[in-house]
Amino acid sequence: MFDVVIVGAGPGGSAAAHYLARRGLDVLLLDKADFPRDKTCGDGLSPRALSVLDDMGMLSDVVRAGGRINGVDIVAPKGHSVSVPVPVQDGLPDYSLIVPRLILDNAIRERAVASGAQFQSPVRVTGVEAEGNGVVVRGEFRGRSVSFWGRIAIIATGASVKLLLRMGLLKQAPRMMLAARAYFEDMTGLSDYIQVRFDGVPLPGYGWVFPLSGSSANVGAGFFRTGLAARWAPDTPREAFDAFVQTPSLRGMLARARRAGPVKGYPLRVDFATAPTVGERVLLVGEAAGLVNPLTGEGIDYALESGRMAAEHLITGFASGDLSRQSLEAYDRGLRRRYQSLFVFCNRIRDMYMNPVLLNRVVSAAARRTDLKMLLTNIVLGNRDAPQGVSLRTVLKVIFTR
Ligand SMILES: Cc1cc2nc3c(=O)[nH]c(=O)nc-3n(C[C@H](O)[C@H](O)[C@H](O)COP(=O)(O)OP(=O)(O)OC[C@H]3O[C@@H](n4cnc5c(N)ncnc54)[C@H](O)[C@@H]3O)c2cc1C
């Protein structure tokens, strides 16, 4: 009998495992994949993500493994752009990093193991059920059925919803964002700024160039099918990627480049605003709770933060002996206090304002107005206080009165 059984050893599950094990709890971390394993991603780590990694005592190792980013170039559908440095914010690093997930996720998992968590793979979990004063976690290990018992379980299975559907936590698969990426080497035109591009991509959506070094980058494109625009959206993320890398600016940057590895696509769950985060003897963290920014697609920071929050919540629960459903609901309330207004704000901007006319005007206006520039940066970096920066009314007023 473990105190906590965690399903999924991505950033969310491994962060939770680290914080729980560090406080002396008996933690079992399971994943269907052997590590190191790749995860299709843009590999961008926001200052918020770096802040949690720092708290976990592993920021200096991660810095060594990645490309340091000092700002963002935001490119409008028409091709004009605005450049913004990563802002200096209280307590957060004033830079971002691009770190391949093959390296990052294994490092976080190793941190959890060093803190005392047990890791087992490849275990594909097929069911999690409350039973008496705990949970039973059932799965398959090399063709054999296996079961593990814990007082409580954390589900951190990312965008894969099979387990949540089987557990009845989700009634149906939510609508997801779709994105694809590839690594390129020998590129030109890279700097220490990431590029977030709205030219040559379906909207709402965006293309990215995230430099790993002076000559290599993670390049990708993602989109969300919503409203009228859904009719013209591509069928697959691969189509969006292919169109993006054919735009004149990307063709220039990739003229002498070599693709390192395949183009990989994967969905993103962005439905936190309506998603369950708690079940009977179960907490959900990271993307399993729909915690990916609906505008930017960044989810590593939310996975790390929610993993830490779930651990803090359970540490209190174990100390007081109260792991009741009522007590677990406080975790959901904590997540809502922290993220709900940001997700509602981002959903609204994505569905109502992410069209070529407005984006062209916003980028032009942001080049003139510091407050808009800050708003765009805060949105791109997924900062929690983005909705408080400037009201949507002000944004509309500014872009329609030149
Ligand atoms: C193309 C693309 C680009 C992205 N770019 C960025 C970016 O630049 N920056 C950013 O912050 N975010 C980005 N994201 C989002 C980010 O990748 C995810 O939000 C993040 O990985 C979520 O972390 P997690 O720990 O919740 O889940 P994951 O990292 O997905 O980990 C889930 C783990 O659970 C395991 N698992 C799943 N089901 C089972 C099961 N039944 N049994 C056992 N194990 C299981 C999986 O093997 C996996 O290891 C991107 C996503 C995509 C698809």
Short mmCIF file of C-alpha atoms and ligand atoms in Angstrom, two decimals:
data_model
loop_
_atom_site.label_atom_id
_atom_site.label_comp_id
_atom_site.label_asym_id
_atom_site.label_seq_id
_atom_site.Cartn_x
_atom_site.Cartn_y
_atom_site.Cartn_z
CA MET A 1 0.00 0.00 0.00
CA PHE A 2 1.54 3.30 -1.16
CA ASP A 3 0.44 6.65 0.15
CA VAL A 4 0.09 8.02 -3.40
CA VAL A 5 0.12 6.24 -6.75
CA ILE A 6 0.79 8.64 -9.64
CA VAL A 7 -0.16 7.69 -13.20
CA GLY A 8 1.98 9.50 -15.79
CA ALA A 9 5.58 10.67 -15.35
CA GLY A 10 5.46 13.85 -17.47
CA PRO A 11 6.25 17.18 -15.76
CA GLY A 12 2.94 17.14 -13.82
CA GLY A 13 3.22 13.64 -12.39
CA SER A 14 6.95 13.84 -11.68
CA ALA A 15 6.68 17.25 -9.98
CA ALA A 16 3.89 15.91 -7.74
CA ALA A 17 6.01 12.81 -7.00
CA HIS A 18 9.02 14.95 -6.04
CA TYR A 19 7.08 17.23 -3.66
CA LEU A 20 5.27 14.30 -1.98
CA ALA A 21 8.32 12.04 -1.66
CA ARG A 22 10.44 14.90 -0.34
CA ARG A 23 8.04 15.13 2.60
CA GLY A 24 8.47 11.43 3.37
CA LEU A 25 5.33 10.07 1.73
CA ASP A 26 5.47 6.67 0.01
CA VAL A 27 5.05 7.42 -3.69
CA LEU A 28 4.79 5.14 -6.71
CA LEU A 29 5.16 6.82 -10.11
CA LEU A 30 3.98 4.81 -13.13
CA ASP A 31 4.30 5.40 -16.86
CA LYS A 32 3.39 3.37 -19.90
CA ALA A 33 6.65 4.50 -21.54
CA ASP A 34 10.21 3.65 -20.63
CA PHE A 35 12.32 6.78 -20.05
CA PRO A 36 13.92 8.79 -21.51
CA ARG A 37 10.90 9.17 -23.79
CA ASP A 38 10.08 11.89 -26.29
CA LYS A 39 6.95 14.02 -25.98
CA THR A 40 5.75 15.98 -29.00
CA CYS A 41 6.06 19.60 -27.88
CA GLY A 42 7.45 23.03 -28.76
CA ASP A 43 9.86 22.58 -25.81
CA GLY A 44 9.27 26.15 -24.57
CA LEU A 45 9.66 26.73 -20.83
CA SER A 46 8.06 29.95 -19.58
CA PRO A 47 9.52 31.88 -16.63
CA ARG A 48 6.76 30.30 -14.48
CA ALA A 49 7.94 26.82 -15.44
CA LEU A 50 11.53 27.82 -14.64
CA SER A 51 10.43 29.12 -11.27
CA VAL A 52 9.03 25.70 -10.25
CA LEU A 53 12.14 23.92 -11.59
CA ASP A 54 14.22 26.31 -9.49
CA ASP A 55 12.12 25.45 -6.43
CA MET A 56 12.79 21.77 -7.21
CA GLY A 57 16.52 22.51 -7.14
CA MET A 58 17.16 21.64 -10.78
CA LEU A 59 17.17 24.94 -12.69
CA SER A 60 20.95 25.08 -13.24
CA ASP A 61 20.93 21.56 -14.80
CA VAL A 62 18.04 22.52 -17.07
CA VAL A 63 19.72 25.77 -18.13
CA ARG A 64 22.74 23.77 -19.28
CA ALA A 65 20.52 21.55 -21.46
CA GLY A 66 18.66 24.27 -23.32
CA GLY A 67 18.67 27.43 -25.40
CA ARG A 68 18.21 30.65 -23.44
CA ILE A 69 15.49 33.01 -24.72
CA ASN A 70 15.40 36.71 -23.89
CA GLY A 71 12.33 37.85 -25.79
CA VAL A 72 9.49 37.25 -28.22
CA ASP A 73 8.99 38.39 -31.83
CA ILE A 74 5.28 38.41 -32.58
CA VAL A 75 4.60 38.37 -36.33
CA ALA A 76 1.20 39.50 -37.69
CA PRO A 77 -0.64 37.69 -40.51
CA LYS A 78 0.56 40.42 -42.92
CA GLY A 79 4.18 39.92 -41.84
CA HIS A 80 4.90 43.03 -39.72
CA SER A 81 6.10 42.33 -36.21
CA VAL A 82 6.68 43.59 -32.71
CA SER A 83 9.58 42.49 -30.48
CA VAL A 84 9.27 42.34 -26.72
CA PRO A 85 11.87 41.29 -24.14
CA VAL A 86 10.81 38.80 -21.46
CA PRO A 87 9.60 41.15 -18.73
CA VAL A 88 11.18 41.43 -15.32
CA GLN A 89 8.53 40.19 -12.90
CA ASP A 90 8.56 39.72 -9.17
CA GLY A 91 10.27 36.49 -8.27
CA LEU A 92 10.34 35.04 -11.80
CA PRO A 93 13.39 34.55 -14.03
CA ASP A 94 13.61 37.23 -16.77
CA TYR A 95 14.24 34.64 -19.49
CA SER A 96 12.71 31.52 -20.98
CA LEU A 97 14.34 28.28 -22.11
CA ILE A 98 13.87 25.83 -24.94
CA VAL A 99 14.74 22.34 -23.71
CA PRO A 100 13.99 19.11 -25.65
CA ARG A 101 11.40 17.11 -23.75
CA LEU A 102 13.50 13.97 -24.19
CA ILE A 103 15.95 15.57 -21.75
CA LEU A 104 13.62 17.69 -19.59
CA ASP A 105 11.07 15.02 -18.65
CA ASN A 106 13.73 12.47 -17.77
CA ALA A 107 15.51 15.03 -15.59
CA ILE A 108 12.30 15.84 -13.66
CA ARG A 109 11.52 12.12 -13.27
CA GLU A 110 15.06 11.50 -11.99
CA ARG A 111 14.60 14.36 -9.52
CA ALA A 112 11.44 12.67 -8.21
CA VAL A 113 13.29 9.36 -7.82
CA ALA A 114 16.20 11.10 -6.06
CA SER A 115 13.63 12.58 -3.64
CA GLY A 116 12.44 9.05 -2.79
CA ALA A 117 9.66 8.18 -5.27
CA GLN A 118 9.62 4.70 -6.79
CA PHE A 119 9.28 4.60 -10.58
CA GLN A 120 7.96 1.68 -12.59
CA SER A 121 7.58 1.32 -16.37
CA PRO A 122 6.28 0.30 -18.82
CA VAL A 123 2.97 0.11 -16.95
CA ARG A 124 -0.11 1.05 -18.99
CA VAL A 125 -2.81 1.88 -16.44
CA THR A 126 -6.26 0.73 -17.50
CA GLY A 127 -8.34 1.54 -14.41
CA VAL A 128 -8.32 3.45 -11.12
CA GLU A 129 -11.08 2.69 -8.62
CA ALA A 130 -11.83 3.85 -5.10
CA GLU A 131 -11.96 0.85 -2.75
CA GLY A 132 -12.42 1.09 1.01
CA ASN A 133 -9.94 3.62 2.38
CA GLY A 134 -7.89 3.82 -0.79
CA VAL A 135 -7.63 3.19 -4.50
CA VAL A 136 -6.67 0.25 -6.63
CA VAL A 137 -4.74 1.05 -9.80
CA ARG A 138 -4.90 -1.70 -12.43
CA GLY A 139 -2.78 -2.00 -15.52
CA GLU A 140 -0.55 -4.08 -17.76
CA PHE A 141 3.15 -4.66 -17.39
CA ARG A 142 4.86 -6.54 -20.26
CA GLY A 143 1.65 -8.43 -21.14
CA ARG A 144 0.79 -9.26 -17.50
CA SER A 145 -2.03 -7.76 -15.42
CA VAL A 146 -0.77 -5.83 -12.41
CA SER A 147 -2.48 -3.98 -9.53
CA PHE A 148 -1.17 -1.39 -7.08
CA TRP A 149 -2.83 -0.05 -3.97
CA GLY A 150 -2.61 3.48 -2.66
CA ARG A 151 -4.44 5.73 -0.23
CA ILE A 152 -4.93 8.18 -3.08
CA ALA A 153 -4.11 8.45 -6.80
CA ILE A 154 -2.97 11.32 -8.97
CA ILE A 155 -3.80 11.11 -12.67
CA ALA A 156 -1.24 12.95 -14.85
CA THR A 157 -1.79 11.25 -18.18
CA GLY A 158 -1.54 14.36 -20.40
CA ALA A 159 -3.79 14.70 -23.46
CA SER A 160 -4.59 10.99 -23.59
CA VAL A 161 -8.19 10.77 -22.33
CA LYS A 162 -8.76 7.00 -22.53
CA LEU A 163 -8.28 6.40 -18.81
CA LEU A 164 -10.42 9.39 -17.79
CA LEU A 165 -13.26 8.21 -20.07
CA ARG A 166 -13.03 4.69 -18.68
CA MET A 167 -13.12 6.06 -15.11
CA GLY A 168 -16.22 8.13 -15.98
CA LEU A 169 -14.41 11.37 -15.05
CA LEU A 170 -14.94 12.59 -18.62
CA LYS A 171 -18.22 11.79 -20.36
CA GLN A 172 -16.77 12.48 -23.80
CA ALA A 173 -13.46 13.56 -25.30
CA PRO A 174 -13.21 17.37 -25.20
CA ARG A 175 -12.45 19.43 -28.29
CA MET A 176 -8.69 19.73 -28.54
CA MET A 177 -6.10 21.91 -30.18
CA LEU A 178 -3.93 20.13 -32.77
CA ALA A 179 -0.26 20.84 -33.34
CA ALA A 180 2.79 19.38 -35.09
CA ARG A 181 6.50 20.07 -34.86
CA ALA A 182 9.91 19.04 -36.14
CA TYR A 183 13.53 19.80 -35.25
CA PHE A 184 15.71 21.54 -37.82
CA GLU A 185 19.47 22.03 -37.90
CA ASP A 186 21.63 24.47 -39.91
CA MET A 187 18.92 27.13 -39.95
CA THR A 188 19.59 30.83 -40.52
CA GLY A 189 17.97 33.92 -39.03
CA LEU A 190 17.74 32.60 -35.46
CA SER A 191 18.37 34.80 -32.44
CA ASP A 192 17.78 34.67 -28.69
CA TYR A 193 14.13 35.64 -29.32
CA ILE A 194 11.41 33.07 -30.02
CA GLN A 195 9.11 33.74 -32.96
CA VAL A 196 5.36 33.45 -32.53
CA ARG A 197 3.90 33.80 -36.04
CA PHE A 198 0.39 34.32 -37.32
CA ASP A 199 1.42 34.35 -40.99
CA GLY A 200 0.75 31.19 -42.98
CA VAL A 201 -1.19 29.39 -40.26
CA PRO A 202 -4.90 28.63 -39.76
CA LEU A 203 -6.53 30.95 -37.21
CA PRO A 204 -7.14 30.64 -34.35
CA GLY A 205 -3.70 29.17 -34.15
CA TYR A 206 -0.06 30.10 -34.57
CA GLY A 207 3.28 28.93 -35.86
CA TRP A 208 6.46 28.95 -33.84
CA VAL A 209 10.22 28.98 -34.22
CA PHE A 210 11.81 28.12 -30.86
CA PRO A 211 15.64 28.22 -31.11
CA LEU A 212 17.63 25.53 -29.33
CA SER A 213 20.93 27.09 -30.43
CA GLY A 214 22.22 29.65 -32.95
CA SER A 215 21.47 27.22 -35.80
CA SER A 216 18.85 24.72 -34.62
CA ALA A 217 15.21 25.08 -33.61
CA ASN A 218 11.93 23.41 -32.82
CA VAL A 219 9.54 24.59 -35.56
CA GLY A 220 5.82 23.91 -35.46
CA ALA A 221 2.25 25.02 -35.98
CA GLY A 222 -1.00 24.49 -34.08
CA PHE A 223 -4.64 25.44 -34.44
CA PHE A 224 -8.04 25.07 -32.80
CA ARG A 225 -11.24 24.27 -34.70
CA THR A 226 -13.87 26.72 -33.56
CA GLY A 227 -16.74 28.78 -34.98
CA LEU A 228 -16.92 29.62 -38.68
CA ALA A 229 -13.14 29.27 -39.13
CA ALA A 230 -13.52 25.52 -38.42
CA ARG A 231 -14.80 25.07 -42.00
CA TRP A 232 -11.45 26.08 -43.43
CA ALA A 233 -9.28 24.45 -40.78
CA PRO A 234 -6.92 21.70 -42.00
CA ASP A 235 -7.85 18.08 -41.30
CA THR A 236 -4.54 17.27 -39.64
CA PRO A 237 -1.80 19.13 -37.75
CA ARG A 238 0.65 17.88 -40.40
CA GLU A 239 -1.20 19.97 -43.04
CA ALA A 240 -0.88 23.09 -40.88
CA PHE A 241 2.83 22.36 -40.36
CA ASP A 242 3.47 21.81 -44.09
CA ALA A 243 1.74 25.08 -45.01
CA PHE A 244 3.64 26.99 -42.29
CA VAL A 245 7.11 25.86 -43.36
CA GLN A 246 6.25 26.87 -46.94
CA THR A 247 5.65 30.55 -46.02
CA PRO A 248 8.33 32.83 -47.57
CA SER A 249 9.95 33.78 -44.25
CA LEU A 250 10.19 30.17 -43.09
CA ARG A 251 11.44 29.04 -46.51
CA GLY A 252 14.24 31.60 -46.13
CA MET A 253 15.20 30.40 -42.65
CA LEU A 254 15.06 26.76 -43.73
CA ALA A 255 16.76 27.18 -47.14
CA ARG A 256 19.94 25.33 -46.11
CA ALA A 257 18.45 23.49 -43.15
CA ARG A 258 18.21 19.78 -42.48
CA ARG A 259 15.24 18.23 -40.68
CA ALA A 260 16.44 16.17 -37.73
CA GLY A 261 13.82 13.46 -37.13
CA PRO A 262 10.20 13.14 -38.17
CA VAL A 263 7.37 15.70 -38.11
CA LYS A 264 5.22 14.70 -35.14
CA GLY A 265 1.67 15.82 -34.36
CA TYR A 266 -0.27 15.52 -31.11
CA PRO A 267 -3.47 16.98 -29.57
CA LEU A 268 -3.59 19.45 -26.66
CA ARG A 269 -6.34 19.57 -24.02
CA VAL A 270 -7.23 23.18 -23.32
CA ASP A 271 -10.59 22.68 -21.56
CA PHE A 272 -9.65 23.41 -17.93
CA ALA A 273 -12.47 26.00 -17.61
CA THR A 274 -15.04 23.14 -17.69
CA ALA A 275 -12.89 20.10 -16.86
CA PRO A 276 -13.11 17.95 -13.71
CA THR A 277 -10.00 18.03 -11.52
CA VAL A 278 -11.07 15.77 -8.66
CA GLY A 279 -12.65 12.31 -8.36
CA GLU A 280 -13.23 9.76 -5.60
CA ARG A 281 -9.75 9.40 -4.00
CA VAL A 282 -8.28 10.97 -7.14
CA LEU A 283 -6.72 14.30 -8.13
CA LEU A 284 -5.98 15.32 -11.73
CA VAL A 285 -2.94 17.43 -12.60
CA GLY A 286 -1.54 19.12 -15.70
CA GLU A 287 -3.08 18.38 -19.06
CA ALA A 288 -5.25 15.62 -17.55
CA ALA A 289 -7.09 18.56 -15.94
CA GLY A 290 -7.23 20.43 -19.27
CA LEU A 291 -4.49 22.78 -18.07
CA VAL A 292 -2.97 24.03 -21.33
CA ASN A 293 -3.29 27.69 -22.27
CA PRO A 294 -6.03 27.87 -24.95
CA LEU A 295 -4.23 30.69 -26.78
CA THR A 296 -0.60 29.71 -26.60
CA GLY A 297 -0.66 25.92 -26.11
CA GLU A 298 1.83 26.11 -23.24
CA GLY A 299 1.17 23.50 -20.60
CA ILE A 300 4.48 22.55 -18.98
CA ASP A 301 4.23 25.43 -16.50
CA TYR A 302 0.64 24.52 -15.54
CA ALA A 303 1.64 20.85 -15.21
CA LEU A 304 4.51 21.71 -12.84
CA GLU A 305 2.44 24.21 -10.83
CA SER A 306 -0.60 21.96 -10.50
CA GLY A 307 1.65 19.00 -9.62
CA ARG A 308 3.09 21.07 -6.78
CA MET A 309 -0.37 22.27 -5.70
CA ALA A 310 -1.76 18.70 -5.67
CA ALA A 311 1.20 17.57 -3.56
CA GLU A 312 0.79 20.47 -1.10
CA HIS A 313 -2.88 19.67 -0.80
CA LEU A 314 -2.26 15.98 -0.11
CA ILE A 315 0.52 16.70 2.38
CA THR A 316 -2.04 18.70 4.40
CA GLY A 317 -4.62 15.92 3.92
CA PHE A 318 -2.25 13.20 5.16
CA ALA A 319 -1.24 15.35 8.13
CA SER A 320 -4.85 15.93 9.21
CA GLY A 321 -5.98 12.43 8.20
CA ASP A 322 -8.69 13.91 5.98
CA LEU A 323 -8.61 12.60 2.40
CA SER A 324 -12.38 12.80 1.97
CA ARG A 325 -13.97 13.95 -1.27
CA GLN A 326 -14.88 17.19 0.50
CA SER A 327 -11.26 17.85 1.39
CA LEU A 328 -10.11 17.03 -2.17
CA GLU A 329 -12.58 19.61 -3.53
CA ALA A 330 -10.40 22.32 -1.95
CA TYR A 331 -7.73 21.44 -4.55
CA ASP A 332 -10.24 22.22 -7.30
CA ARG A 333 -11.11 25.52 -5.63
CA GLY A 334 -7.40 26.41 -5.44
CA LEU A 335 -6.95 25.70 -9.16
CA ARG A 336 -10.07 27.75 -10.04
CA ARG A 337 -8.89 30.70 -7.94
CA ARG A 338 -5.57 30.65 -9.70
CA TYR A 339 -6.47 29.90 -13.32
CA GLN A 340 -10.19 30.13 -14.07
CA SER A 341 -10.32 33.81 -15.07
CA LEU A 342 -7.20 33.45 -17.26
CA PHE A 343 -8.69 30.47 -19.11
CA VAL A 344 -12.07 32.20 -19.61
CA PHE A 345 -10.22 35.32 -20.89
CA CYS A 346 -8.01 33.28 -23.27
CA ASN A 347 -10.98 31.25 -24.58
CA ARG A 348 -12.80 34.49 -25.33
CA ILE A 349 -9.86 36.08 -27.14
CA ARG A 350 -9.25 32.88 -29.14
CA ASP A 351 -12.88 32.48 -30.22
CA MET A 352 -13.79 36.13 -30.85
CA TYR A 353 -10.65 38.10 -31.66
CA MET A 354 -8.07 35.83 -33.27
CA ASN A 355 -8.76 36.79 -36.87
CA PRO A 356 -6.37 38.33 -39.43
CA VAL A 357 -7.89 41.86 -39.34
CA LEU A 358 -7.66 42.24 -35.59
CA LEU A 359 -4.28 40.53 -35.26
CA ASN A 360 -2.75 42.82 -37.91
CA ARG A 361 -4.07 45.84 -36.02
CA VAL A 362 -3.09 44.58 -32.56
CA VAL A 363 0.51 43.96 -33.65
CA SER A 364 0.72 47.42 -35.28
CA ALA A 365 -0.80 49.07 -32.21
CA ALA A 366 1.48 47.11 -29.85
CA ALA A 367 4.51 48.56 -31.65
CA ARG A 368 3.29 52.01 -30.47
CA ARG A 369 1.78 51.27 -27.05
CA THR A 370 3.74 49.82 -24.15
CA ASP A 371 0.61 48.59 -22.33
CA LEU A 372 -0.49 46.55 -25.37
CA LYS A 373 3.02 45.26 -25.84
CA MET A 374 2.99 44.07 -22.21
CA LEU A 375 -0.44 42.48 -22.66
CA LEU A 376 0.77 40.53 -25.70
CA THR A 377 3.90 39.36 -23.88
CA ASN A 378 1.90 38.34 -20.83
CA ILE A 379 -0.47 36.37 -23.03
CA VAL A 380 2.35 34.72 -24.98
CA LEU A 381 4.16 33.80 -21.76
CA GLY A 382 0.90 32.64 -20.15
CA ASN A 383 1.21 34.98 -17.18
CA ARG A 384 -1.62 34.68 -14.75
CA ASP A 385 -2.28 38.40 -14.49
CA ALA A 386 -2.69 38.84 -18.27
CA PRO A 387 -6.44 39.57 -17.94
CA GLN A 388 -5.70 42.38 -15.47
CA GLY A 389 -3.22 44.13 -17.80
CA VAL A 390 -5.54 46.01 -20.16
CA SER A 391 -9.28 45.54 -20.64
CA LEU A 392 -10.54 44.13 -23.93
CA ARG A 393 -12.50 47.36 -24.41
CA THR A 394 -9.30 49.40 -24.26
CA VAL A 395 -7.63 47.02 -26.73
CA LEU A 396 -10.50 47.38 -29.20
CA LYS A 397 -10.60 51.17 -28.76
CA VAL A 398 -6.88 51.45 -29.40
CA ILE A 399 -6.83 49.32 -32.51
CA PHE A 400 -9.82 50.99 -34.14
CA THR A 401 -8.71 54.58 -33.46
CA ARG A 402 -5.24 54.86 -34.91
C1 LIG B 1 2.97 20.11 -30.65
C2 LIG B 1 2.89 20.60 -29.22
C3 LIG B 1 3.66 21.70 -28.83
C4 LIG B 1 3.64 22.14 -27.50
N1 LIG B 1 4.46 23.15 -27.13
C5 LIG B 1 4.55 23.52 -25.85
C6 LIG B 1 5.52 24.46 -25.42
O1 LIG B 1 6.35 24.96 -26.21
N2 LIG B 1 5.55 24.83 -24.10
C7 LIG B 1 4.69 24.29 -23.20
O2 LIG B 1 4.73 24.67 -22.02
N3 LIG B 1 3.78 23.34 -23.56
C8 LIG B 1 3.70 22.93 -24.85
N4 LIG B 1 2.82 21.94 -25.22
C9 LIG B 1 1.96 21.34 -24.18
C10 LIG B 1 2.77 20.37 -23.29
O3 LIG B 1 3.45 19.45 -24.10
C11 LIG B 1 1.83 19.61 -22.33
O4 LIG B 1 0.87 20.49 -21.82
C12 LIG B 1 2.62 18.99 -21.18
O5 LIG B 1 3.41 17.93 -21.66
C13 LIG B 1 1.66 18.45 -20.09
O6 LIG B 1 2.40 17.80 -19.11
P1 LIG B 1 1.72 16.59 -18.29
O7 LIG B 1 2.70 16.16 -17.28
O8 LIG B 1 0.36 17.00 -17.87
O9 LIG B 1 1.48 15.43 -19.39
P2 LIG B 1 2.52 14.71 -20.38
O10 LIG B 1 3.77 15.45 -20.47
O11 LIG B 1 1.76 14.46 -21.64
O12 LIG B 1 2.82 13.34 -19.67
C14 LIG B 1 1.83 12.34 -19.54
C15 LIG B 1 2.51 11.02 -19.27
O13 LIG B 1 1.50 10.06 -18.96
C16 LIG B 1 1.83 8.82 -19.57
N5 LIG B 1 0.57 8.08 -19.73
C17 LIG B 1 -0.52 8.45 -20.46
N6 LIG B 1 -1.50 7.55 -20.33
C18 LIG B 1 -1.02 6.58 -19.49
C19 LIG B 1 -1.57 5.37 -18.95
N7 LIG B 1 -2.81 4.98 -19.25
N8 LIG B 1 -0.81 4.63 -18.14
C20 LIG B 1 0.46 5.04 -17.81
N9 LIG B 1 1.02 6.15 -18.28
C21 LIG B 1 0.30 6.93 -19.10
C22 LIG B 1 2.49 9.21 -20.88
O14 LIG B 1 3.34 8.18 -21.38
C23 LIG B 1 3.27 10.46 -20.48
O15 LIG B 1 4.60 10.17 -20.11
C24 LIG B 1 2.80 21.48 -26.54
C25 LIG B 1 2.02 20.38 -26.95
C26 LIG B 1 2.07 19.95 -28.26
C27 LIG B 1 1.24 18.74 -28.66
#
